[in-house]
Coordinates of C-alpha atoms in Angstrom, one line a residue:
M166 CA 0.0 0.0 0.0
K167 CA 1.1 3.5 -0.7
K168 CA 0.1 6.5 1.4
H169 CA -1.2 9.6 -0.5
T170 CA -1.6 12.7 1.7
V171 CA -4.3 14.8 0.2
R172 CA -4.6 18.5 1.0
V173 CA -5.8 21.8 -0.6
H174 CA -3.4 23.6 -2.9
P175 CA -3.7 27.1 -4.2
S176 CA -4.1 27.4 -7.9
A177 CA -0.7 29.1 -8.1
D178 CA 0.9 25.7 -7.1
N179 CA -0.2 24.3 -10.4
L180 CA -0.3 20.9 -8.7
P181 CA 1.0 18.2 -11.2
R182 CA -1.7 15.7 -12.0
E183 CA 0.7 12.9 -11.0
N184 CA 0.4 14.3 -7.4
Q185 CA -3.4 14.4 -7.4
L186 CA -5.6 11.7 -5.7
A187 CA -7.7 11.3 -8.8
W188 CA -4.5 10.4 -10.8
H189 CA -3.5 7.8 -8.1
I190 CA -6.9 6.3 -8.3
A191 CA -6.8 6.2 -12.1
S192 CA -3.2 4.8 -12.2
F193 CA -4.1 1.9 -9.9
A194 CA -7.2 1.2 -11.9
A195 CA -5.2 1.1 -15.1
N196 CA -2.4 -1.0 -13.7
C197 CA -3.9 -3.3 -11.1
G198 CA -2.4 -6.7 -10.5
Q199 CA -3.8 -10.2 -11.0
L200 CA -6.7 -11.1 -8.8
D201 CA -6.3 -13.7 -6.0
A202 CA -8.7 -16.7 -6.0
D203 CA -10.4 -15.7 -2.7
V204 CA -11.2 -12.3 -4.1
V205 CA -12.8 -13.8 -7.2
E206 CA -14.8 -16.2 -5.0
M207 CA -16.1 -13.3 -2.9
I208 CA -17.1 -11.3 -6.0
A209 CA -19.1 -14.4 -7.0
C210 CA -20.8 -14.3 -3.6
R211 CA -21.7 -10.6 -4.0
I212 CA -23.1 -11.2 -7.5
V213 CA -25.4 -13.8 -5.9
D214 CA -26.2 -11.5 -3.0
N215 CA -27.2 -8.6 -5.4
A216 CA -29.5 -10.9 -7.5
S217 CA -31.1 -12.3 -4.4
V218 CA -32.3 -8.9 -3.0
A219 CA -33.0 -7.5 -6.5
L220 CA -35.4 -10.3 -7.4
A221 CA -37.0 -10.1 -3.9
A222 CA -37.7 -6.4 -4.6
I223 CA -38.7 -6.8 -8.2
N224 CA -42.4 -5.6 -7.9
R225 CA -41.9 -2.9 -5.3
A226 CA -42.9 0.6 -6.5
P227 CA -39.4 2.2 -6.8
V228 CA -38.1 -0.8 -8.7
A229 CA -41.0 -0.8 -11.1
A230 CA -40.7 2.9 -11.7
A231 CA -36.9 2.6 -12.4
R232 CA -37.6 -0.3 -14.7
A233 CA -40.2 1.7 -16.6
M234 CA -37.7 4.5 -17.1
A235 CA -35.1 2.1 -18.4
L236 CA -37.5 0.4 -20.8
A237 CA -38.0 3.7 -22.5
H238 CA -34.4 3.5 -23.7
P239 CA -34.2 0.2 -25.6
R240 CA -30.9 -0.6 -27.3
K241 CA -29.9 -3.6 -29.4
G242 CA -26.9 -5.1 -27.7
G243 CA -27.4 -3.1 -24.4
G244 CA -27.7 -4.4 -20.9
T245 CA -30.3 -6.7 -19.5
V246 CA -32.7 -5.9 -16.6
Y247 CA -33.4 -8.0 -13.5
G248 CA -36.5 -10.1 -14.0
L249 CA -36.9 -9.5 -17.8
P250 CA -35.9 -11.9 -20.6
A251 CA -32.4 -11.5 -22.0
Q252 CA -33.7 -10.3 -25.4
V253 CA -35.0 -7.1 -23.6
R254 CA -32.0 -4.8 -23.8
V255 CA -31.6 -1.2 -22.8
D256 CA -28.8 1.4 -22.8
A257 CA -26.2 0.4 -20.3
E258 CA -26.6 3.5 -18.2
W259 CA -30.4 2.7 -17.9
A260 CA -29.8 -0.9 -17.1
A261 CA -27.5 0.3 -14.3
W262 CA -30.2 2.7 -13.1
A263 CA -32.9 -0.1 -13.0
N264 CA -30.8 -2.9 -11.7
A265 CA -28.9 -0.9 -9.0
T266 CA -32.3 0.5 -7.7
A267 CA -33.6 -3.1 -7.5
V268 CA -30.5 -4.2 -5.5
R269 CA -30.7 -1.2 -3.1
E270 CA -34.4 -1.1 -2.5
L271 CA -34.6 -3.6 0.5
D272 CA -31.3 -2.3 2.1
F273 CA -30.2 -5.9 2.2
H274 CA -26.8 -6.3 0.5
D275 CA -23.2 -5.6 1.3
T276 CA -21.7 -2.8 3.4
F277 CA -18.4 -1.4 4.6
L278 CA -18.1 0.9 7.6
A279 CA -15.0 3.0 8.6
A280 CA -14.6 6.8 8.6
D281 CA -17.7 6.8 6.5
Y282 CA -20.4 4.4 5.4
S283 CA -20.8 2.6 2.1
H284 CA -22.4 -0.2 0.0
P285 CA -19.6 -1.2 -2.4
G286 CA -21.8 -3.8 -4.1
D287 CA -23.8 -0.9 -5.6
A288 CA -21.1 -0.8 -8.3
I289 CA -21.8 -4.3 -9.6
S290 CA -24.9 -3.5 -11.6
P291 CA -23.4 -0.7 -13.7
L292 CA -20.2 -2.8 -14.2
I293 CA -22.3 -5.8 -15.5
A294 CA -24.3 -3.5 -17.8
V295 CA -21.2 -2.0 -19.4
A296 CA -19.6 -5.4 -19.7
Q297 CA -22.7 -6.6 -21.6
Q298 CA -22.9 -3.6 -23.9
M299 CA -19.2 -3.6 -24.7
G300 CA -18.9 -7.4 -25.2
L301 CA -16.5 -8.0 -22.4
D302 CA -15.9 -11.3 -20.7
G303 CA -16.0 -12.5 -17.1
A304 CA -12.3 -11.9 -16.5
A305 CA -12.6 -8.2 -17.4
L306 CA -15.7 -7.9 -15.2
A307 CA -13.9 -9.5 -12.3
R308 CA -11.1 -6.9 -12.6
G309 CA -13.5 -4.0 -12.8
I310 CA -15.5 -5.2 -9.7
A311 CA -12.3 -5.8 -7.7
V312 CA -10.9 -2.4 -8.5
S313 CA -14.1 -0.6 -7.7
Y314 CA -14.2 -2.3 -4.3
E315 CA -10.6 -1.5 -3.6
I316 CA -11.0 2.2 -4.3
H317 CA -14.3 2.4 -2.5
V318 CA -12.9 0.9 0.7
A319 CA -9.8 3.1 0.5
L320 CA -11.9 6.3 0.3
V321 CA -14.3 5.2 3.0
K322 CA -11.4 4.4 5.4
A323 CA -9.8 7.8 4.8
I324 CA -12.4 10.4 4.2
S325 CA -15.6 11.0 6.3
L326 CA -18.4 12.4 4.2
H327 CA -21.0 12.1 7.0
Q328 CA -19.0 14.5 9.2
Y329 CA -19.8 17.2 6.7
K330 CA -23.3 15.9 6.0
K331 CA -22.5 14.7 2.5
D332 CA -24.0 11.5 1.2
H333 CA -21.8 8.5 0.6
V334 CA -22.5 8.5 -3.2
A335 CA -19.5 10.8 -3.3
H336 CA -17.2 7.8 -2.8
L337 CA -19.3 5.3 -4.7
C338 CA -19.3 7.2 -8.0
P339 CA -15.6 7.6 -8.5
A340 CA -15.0 4.0 -7.3
T341 CA -17.5 2.8 -9.9
T342 CA -16.0 5.0 -12.6
A343 CA -12.5 3.7 -11.9
G344 CA -13.8 0.1 -11.9
I345 CA -15.4 0.6 -15.4
G346 CA -12.1 2.1 -16.6
A347 CA -10.2 -0.9 -15.3
M348 CA -12.7 -3.3 -16.8
L349 CA -12.3 -1.6 -20.2
G350 CA -8.6 -1.5 -20.0
L351 CA -8.5 2.3 -20.4
P352 CA -5.2 4.3 -20.0
T353 CA -4.6 6.3 -16.8
E354 CA -5.2 9.6 -18.5
T355 CA -8.7 8.6 -19.6
I356 CA -9.7 7.2 -16.2
F357 CA -8.3 10.3 -14.5
Q358 CA -10.6 12.6 -16.5
A359 CA -13.6 10.4 -15.8
V360 CA -12.9 10.2 -12.1
N361 CA -12.5 14.0 -12.0
Q362 CA -16.0 14.4 -13.5
A363 CA -17.5 11.7 -11.2
V364 CA -16.2 13.4 -8.1
H365 CA -17.3 16.8 -9.3
L366 CA -20.9 15.8 -10.0
S367 CA -21.6 13.2 -7.2
F368 CA -21.5 15.3 -4.1
S369 CA -25.0 15.7 -2.5
T370 CA -26.3 16.2 1.1
R371 CA -27.2 13.7 3.7
Q372 CA -30.8 14.9 3.7
S373 CA -31.6 11.9 1.7
R374 CA -31.1 9.8 4.9
K375 CA -32.5 12.3 7.4
G376 CA -36.1 13.1 8.5
E377 CA -38.7 11.7 6.1
I378 CA -36.4 9.2 4.2
S379 CA -37.9 8.7 0.8
S380 CA -37.5 6.2 -2.0
W381 CA -34.6 8.2 -3.3
K382 CA -32.4 6.2 -1.0
A383 CA -33.0 3.2 -3.3
Y384 CA -32.3 5.2 -6.5
V385 CA -29.0 6.7 -5.3
P386 CA -26.7 3.9 -6.6
G387 CA -28.6 3.8 -9.9
F388 CA -28.0 7.5 -10.3
S389 CA -24.3 7.0 -9.4
G390 CA -23.9 4.1 -11.8
K391 CA -25.6 6.0 -14.6
L392 CA -23.4 9.0 -13.9
A393 CA -20.2 6.8 -13.8
I394 CA -21.0 5.4 -17.2
E395 CA -21.6 8.8 -18.7
C396 CA -18.3 10.1 -17.2
I397 CA -16.3 7.2 -18.8
D398 CA -18.1 7.7 -22.1
R399 CA -17.2 11.4 -22.2
A400 CA -13.6 10.8 -21.2
M401 CA -13.2 8.1 -23.9
R402 CA -14.2 10.8 -26.4
G403 CA -11.1 12.8 -25.3
E404 CA -12.9 15.4 -23.1
A405 CA -11.3 16.8 -19.9
S406 CA -12.9 17.5 -16.5
P407 CA -12.3 19.9 -13.6
S408 CA -9.0 19.3 -11.7
P409 CA -7.5 19.2 -9.2
I410 CA -10.9 17.9 -8.1
Y411 CA -10.0 17.0 -4.6
E412 CA -7.1 19.4 -3.9
G413 CA -8.2 22.6 -5.8
E414 CA -8.7 25.7 -3.8
E415 CA -12.4 25.9 -4.8
S416 CA -12.9 22.1 -5.0
V417 CA -14.0 19.2 -2.8
L418 CA -11.7 19.3 0.2
A419 CA -11.8 23.1 0.5
W420 CA -15.6 23.5 0.3
M421 CA -17.4 20.2 0.6
L422 CA -15.3 18.6 3.4
G423 CA -12.8 19.8 6.0
G424 CA -11.8 23.2 4.5
P425 CA -8.5 24.7 3.3
D426 CA -6.5 23.3 6.2
S427 CA -7.8 19.7 6.0
R428 CA -5.6 16.8 5.3
Y429 CA -6.4 13.1 4.5
D430 CA -4.2 10.1 4.2
V431 CA -5.5 7.8 1.5
Y432 CA -3.9 4.3 1.2
L433 CA -4.1 2.7 -2.2
P434 CA -2.3 -0.3 -3.6
A435 CA 0.8 0.4 -5.7
D436 CA 0.5 -0.2 -9.4
G437 CA 0.6 -3.9 -10.1
E438 CA -0.5 -4.8 -6.7
A439 CA -3.5 -7.2 -6.3
P440 CA -6.8 -5.6 -5.1
R441 CA -8.1 -7.2 -1.9
G442 CA -10.4 -4.6 -0.5
I443 CA -13.6 -6.7 -1.1
L444 CA -12.5 -9.1 1.7
E445 CA -12.8 -6.3 4.3
T446 CA -16.5 -5.8 3.4
Y447 CA -19.5 -7.8 4.6
T448 CA -23.1 -8.4 3.7
K449 CA -26.4 -8.4 5.7
A450 CA -28.3 -11.3 7.1
H451 CA -31.2 -8.9 7.9
S452 CA -32.9 -6.3 5.7
A453 CA -32.0 -3.2 7.7
E454 CA -29.3 -0.6 8.2
Y455 CA -26.0 -2.4 8.7
Q456 CA -25.4 -0.9 12.2
A457 CA -28.5 -2.7 13.3
Q458 CA -27.3 -6.2 12.2
A459 CA -25.5 -7.2 15.4
L460 CA -28.2 -5.6 17.5
I461 CA -30.9 -7.6 15.8
D462 CA -29.0 -10.8 16.5
L463 CA -28.6 -9.7 20.1
A464 CA -32.2 -8.7 20.6
I465 CA -33.4 -12.1 19.3
E466 CA -31.1 -13.7 21.8
L467 CA -32.1 -11.4 24.7
S468 CA -35.9 -11.8 24.1
A469 CA -36.0 -15.2 25.7
Q470 CA -34.2 -14.0 28.8
I471 CA -36.6 -11.0 29.2
G472 CA -39.8 -13.1 28.9
D473 CA -42.9 -10.9 29.3
L474 CA -42.1 -7.7 27.3
S475 CA -45.0 -5.8 28.9
K476 CA -42.9 -5.8 32.1
V477 CA -40.1 -3.7 30.4
K478 CA -39.7 -0.3 32.0
S479 CA -36.9 1.0 29.7
I480 CA -34.3 -0.1 27.2
L481 CA -31.0 1.6 26.8
L482 CA -28.6 1.0 23.9
E483 CA -25.0 2.0 24.6
T484 CA -23.3 2.2 21.2
S485 CA -21.0 4.2 18.8
H486 CA -21.3 7.8 17.8
H487 CA -22.4 6.7 14.3
T488 CA -25.1 4.4 15.4
H489 CA -26.5 6.8 18.0
N490 CA -26.5 9.7 15.7
V491 CA -27.6 8.1 12.4
I492 CA -30.2 5.5 13.5
G493 CA -30.6 6.2 17.2
T494 CA -32.2 8.9 19.3
G495 CA -29.2 11.0 18.7
A496 CA -30.5 11.7 15.2
N497 CA -33.3 13.8 16.8
D498 CA -35.7 12.6 14.0
P499 CA -39.2 12.3 15.4
Q500 CA -40.0 10.2 12.3
K501 CA -37.9 7.4 13.8
S502 CA -40.6 7.0 16.5
D503 CA -43.6 7.4 14.2
P504 CA -45.7 4.3 13.3
E505 CA -46.7 6.1 10.1
A506 CA -43.1 6.5 9.0
S507 CA -41.9 5.1 5.6
R508 CA -40.2 1.8 5.4
E509 CA -37.0 3.7 4.5
T510 CA -37.2 5.5 7.8
L511 CA -38.1 2.5 9.8
D512 CA -35.1 0.6 8.6
H513 CA -33.0 3.5 9.9
S514 CA -34.6 3.5 13.3
I515 CA -32.8 1.2 15.8
M516 CA -35.6 1.8 18.3
Y517 CA -38.2 0.3 15.9
I518 CA -35.9 -2.4 14.9
L519 CA -35.1 -3.5 18.4
A520 CA -38.8 -3.5 19.4
V521 CA -39.8 -5.7 16.5
A522 CA -36.8 -8.1 16.9
L523 CA -37.6 -8.5 20.6
E524 CA -41.2 -9.2 20.0
D525 CA -40.9 -11.5 16.9
R526 CA -37.5 -13.1 17.7
K527 CA -36.8 -13.0 14.0
W528 CA -36.4 -10.5 11.1
H529 CA -38.1 -10.5 7.7
H530 CA -37.5 -8.2 4.8
V531 CA -41.2 -7.6 4.2
D532 CA -43.2 -8.7 7.3
S533 CA -41.1 -6.7 9.7
Y534 CA -42.0 -3.5 8.0
T535 CA -45.7 -3.7 7.1
R536 CA -47.9 -0.8 8.1
E537 CA -49.9 -3.2 10.4
R538 CA -46.7 -4.3 12.0
A539 CA -45.5 -0.8 12.8
R540 CA -48.9 0.1 14.2
T541 CA -49.1 -2.8 16.6
P542 CA -49.9 -1.2 20.0
S543 CA -47.5 -3.4 22.0
T544 CA -44.7 -2.6 19.5
V545 CA -45.3 1.1 19.7
A546 CA -45.3 1.0 23.5
L547 CA -42.0 -1.0 23.6
W548 CA -40.5 1.1 20.8
H549 CA -41.1 4.4 22.8
K550 CA -39.3 3.0 25.8
I551 CA -36.0 2.7 23.9
R552 CA -33.3 5.3 23.8
T553 CA -29.6 5.3 22.7
V554 CA -26.5 6.9 24.0
E555 CA -23.0 7.2 22.7
D556 CA -20.3 5.2 24.5
P557 CA -16.8 6.5 23.6
E558 CA -15.4 3.0 23.8
W559 CA -17.9 1.7 21.2
T560 CA -17.0 4.6 19.0
R561 CA -13.3 3.8 19.4
R562 CA -13.9 0.2 18.5
Y563 CA -16.1 1.2 15.5
L564 CA -13.1 3.2 14.1
D565 CA -10.3 0.7 15.0
A566 CA -7.7 0.6 12.3
D567 CA -7.5 -3.2 12.7
P568 CA -10.3 -5.0 10.8
A569 CA -10.1 -7.8 13.3
K570 CA -11.0 -5.4 16.1
R571 CA -13.7 -3.2 14.6
A572 CA -17.1 -3.4 16.3
F573 CA -20.5 -2.2 14.9
G574 CA -22.8 -3.3 17.7
G575 CA -23.4 -2.2 21.3
K576 CA -24.7 -3.1 24.7
I577 CA -28.4 -3.4 25.5
V578 CA -29.6 -2.8 29.1
V579 CA -33.2 -3.8 29.7
T580 CA -34.7 -2.5 32.9
L581 CA -37.9 -4.3 34.1
A582 CA -40.7 -2.9 36.2
D583 CA -39.4 -4.6 39.4
G584 CA -35.9 -3.0 38.9
T585 CA -34.1 -6.1 37.7
T586 CA -32.0 -5.8 34.5
V587 CA -31.2 -8.0 31.6
T588 CA -28.1 -7.0 29.6
G589 CA -26.1 -8.2 26.7
E590 CA -23.7 -7.0 24.1
R591 CA -22.6 -8.0 20.6
A592 CA -19.6 -6.5 18.8
V593 CA -20.4 -7.7 15.3
A594 CA -23.2 -9.5 13.5
D595 CA -23.1 -13.2 13.4
A596 CA -22.7 -13.1 9.6
H597 CA -19.7 -10.7 9.8
P598 CA -16.2 -12.1 9.0
N599 CA -15.4 -11.8 12.7
G600 CA -18.8 -13.0 13.8
A601 CA -20.2 -16.3 15.2
H602 CA -21.0 -17.6 11.7
P603 CA -19.0 -15.7 9.0
W604 CA -20.8 -16.0 5.7
A605 CA -19.3 -17.9 2.8
W606 CA -20.6 -19.2 -0.5
P607 CA -23.1 -21.7 1.0
D608 CA -24.7 -18.8 3.0
Y609 CA -25.1 -16.6 0.0
V610 CA -26.6 -19.5 -1.9
G611 CA -29.0 -20.0 1.1
K612 CA -30.0 -16.4 1.0
F613 CA -30.7 -16.6 -2.8
E614 CA -32.7 -19.8 -2.3
T615 CA -34.8 -18.2 0.5
L616 CA -35.6 -15.0 -1.5
T617 CA -36.2 -16.5 -4.9
R618 CA -37.7 -20.0 -4.3
G619 CA -41.2 -18.9 -5.0
A620 CA -40.3 -16.9 -8.1
L621 CA -37.7 -19.2 -9.9
G622 CA -37.8 -22.9 -10.6
D623 CA -35.1 -25.2 -9.5
G624 CA -33.5 -25.3 -12.9
E625 CA -33.4 -21.6 -13.3
R626 CA -31.9 -21.1 -9.8
Q627 CA -29.2 -23.7 -10.4
S628 CA -28.4 -22.2 -13.8
F629 CA -27.9 -18.8 -12.3
L630 CA -25.8 -20.1 -9.4
A631 CA -23.5 -22.0 -11.7
A632 CA -23.0 -18.9 -13.9
A633 CA -22.3 -16.7 -10.8
K634 CA -19.8 -19.2 -9.3
G635 CA -17.9 -19.4 -12.5
F636 CA -18.4 -15.8 -13.7
A637 CA -14.8 -15.0 -14.1
G638 CA -14.5 -17.7 -16.9
L639 CA -17.7 -16.7 -18.8
S640 CA -17.7 -15.4 -22.3
S641 CA -19.2 -12.1 -23.1
K642 CA -22.5 -13.7 -24.3
A643 CA -22.7 -15.8 -21.1
L644 CA -22.7 -12.7 -18.9
D645 CA -26.5 -12.4 -19.6
G646 CA -26.8 -15.3 -17.0
L647 CA -25.8 -13.0 -14.2
I648 CA -29.0 -11.0 -14.4
P649 CA -31.7 -13.6 -13.9
A650 CA -35.1 -13.4 -15.7
L651 CA -38.4 -14.4 -14.0
P652 CA -41.2 -16.4 -15.6
T653 CA -43.7 -14.5 -17.7
G654 CA -46.2 -12.6 -15.6
A655 CA -44.0 -12.6 -12.5
V656 CA -42.9 -9.0 -13.1
T657 CA -45.7 -6.5 -12.7
P658 CA -46.4 -3.8 -15.3
S659 CA -43.8 -1.1 -15.1
K660 CA -46.1 1.9 -14.6
P661 CA -46.9 1.6 -10.9
T662 CA -48.4 5.0 -10.1
G663 CA -48.4 7.2 -13.1
Q664 CA -46.6 8.1 -16.4
G665 CA -43.5 10.2 -16.8
I666 CA -41.8 12.1 -19.6
F667 CA -40.2 8.9 -20.9
D668 CA -43.5 7.2 -21.4
R669 CA -44.6 9.7 -24.0
G670 CA -44.8 8.1 -27.4
L671 CA -44.5 4.5 -26.0
E672 CA -48.3 3.8 -25.9

C-alpha cells in the first residue's frame, strides 16, 4: 500500500496531475495486479447477493418505476434488466439505473463501515451493464469489480463524508467509474478525466437519509452508476474535466469537506498490486441498516431472557457515535418514532428495529416493515421505551484501524418494572467475517434460495448459481446469465403510479 496525503493547494501551485488523488486512483485502476482466487470467489458471492435482493424487490414501486424509465431507452446489444428476458435490452446506463435500484431497495446487501459508510456492491450493476454492452468477458468484469471495491474501501477508510453531512455516493461514484475504466482497459489519462468528473458531480447532502427518508435512497446507486458510465463515455471521447478535483482551492476538500487546512491520508495499492479490499466488506443477514445487524442478533437472543415484554420499563442501547446519531435517538428525528413513517425511515430506526426483533424473535425483509406491524400497540409501547447513548469505547472500536477489532454493535440494558435488568452486548453481527457464523458461498446460496424460491424454478436457480460461481470464466455472451429473468407474468407492469416524460410516445 502507498500513502497519499491529500490537502488543498492554491491554484498558483499548479499541482501536477501525478500528485493528485484522482490520478493515483486512475493509475491503480489502469495497472492493477492479478486477482487472487479468494477475491474472485467473494465477488461471485456478491453477484449472488445482489441478484437475491433485487429479485425479492422486483415488484416494489421504486423498482417498477426505475424499470419503466429504463425500458423507455431500448438498445440492441445493451444491458439486461433484472426479472426480464435477455432479449429485452436497454442502454447500459439505464440498465445500471434499473438494476442498482432493485438491488438497493430492500437495504439488504453488502456494506463497509469505517470513517464513512458505504455499500460497495452498488457498483456491480453498472459494471455488468457496461460489460454486456461492450462485449467484455468475465475476467474483465472481475477486474473491474475488484478495482471498484478497492478504491471504495480506501476512500471510506480515509475520508468521512457524513461528518460534513455529505452522502456516501461521493465515494461510490468515483470508485464505480474507476472500476469501469479498469474493466475496459483504459489508460490512466482517460480514467483520470472520468474520475474528476465523477467526483465533481456526485456530491450531495445527507438529507436523503434524514427526516422523512424517501424512495430516493433506493435510487442513489442507480443514479451513481448511470453517472459513472456517462463520465467514462465522455472521457473516452477525449474530453477533460475539472481538476485538481480533490485538492483545488475551490474544490471538494476546500468547500465540501474539511476546508482549506484539512488533510487526509488515503492508502491505495501500488501499481501492479492485487486488489483485496472486497475481503474487508460484509453483507447483511437482515434487511436493515448495517449498524442494526449485530443488534438484531442480540435482541433475538435477549428476548427469551426477558420473557414478558410488557414488564419492560426501559431499554438503553449504549453504542457508537455513528449508530447513536444516524439510526438512534441522537439523530433527533421524530419520524424514527412514528408508526406512520416510511419503510426507508423504519429501517433506519434502531428503536423500531429492536422493538420488533424483541417481540418477533426473528427478522423478515417484508413482514417486519408492514404498516400493520408498525402500528401494533405493544410494539409502539415498547418502541417508545428505547433510547440510545454514545459510549466512547464503542466509538473507538467502530473506528479501529485493525479490521479484526472493529465493532459495529453495542450493549443493550433492559430494565424491568421490578428493577431487575437484563443485559447483553454484541460487537459484530453473526454473519460478519469476525462473527459467530462468517458468511461464505453456502450462506449466499441459502439467501438466494430463500428469497427466490417462490419466483424461480429449481433449474433456473441452479443455472444462475452456476453462472455466478464461474463468472470469471464466462464469455461475453454468457454474462447475460448474471441478471436472472423471472417467468412470464412474475414482473408486474412497469407503470406503478403514473406516467412520466419517458412514457410519451410509447403507448
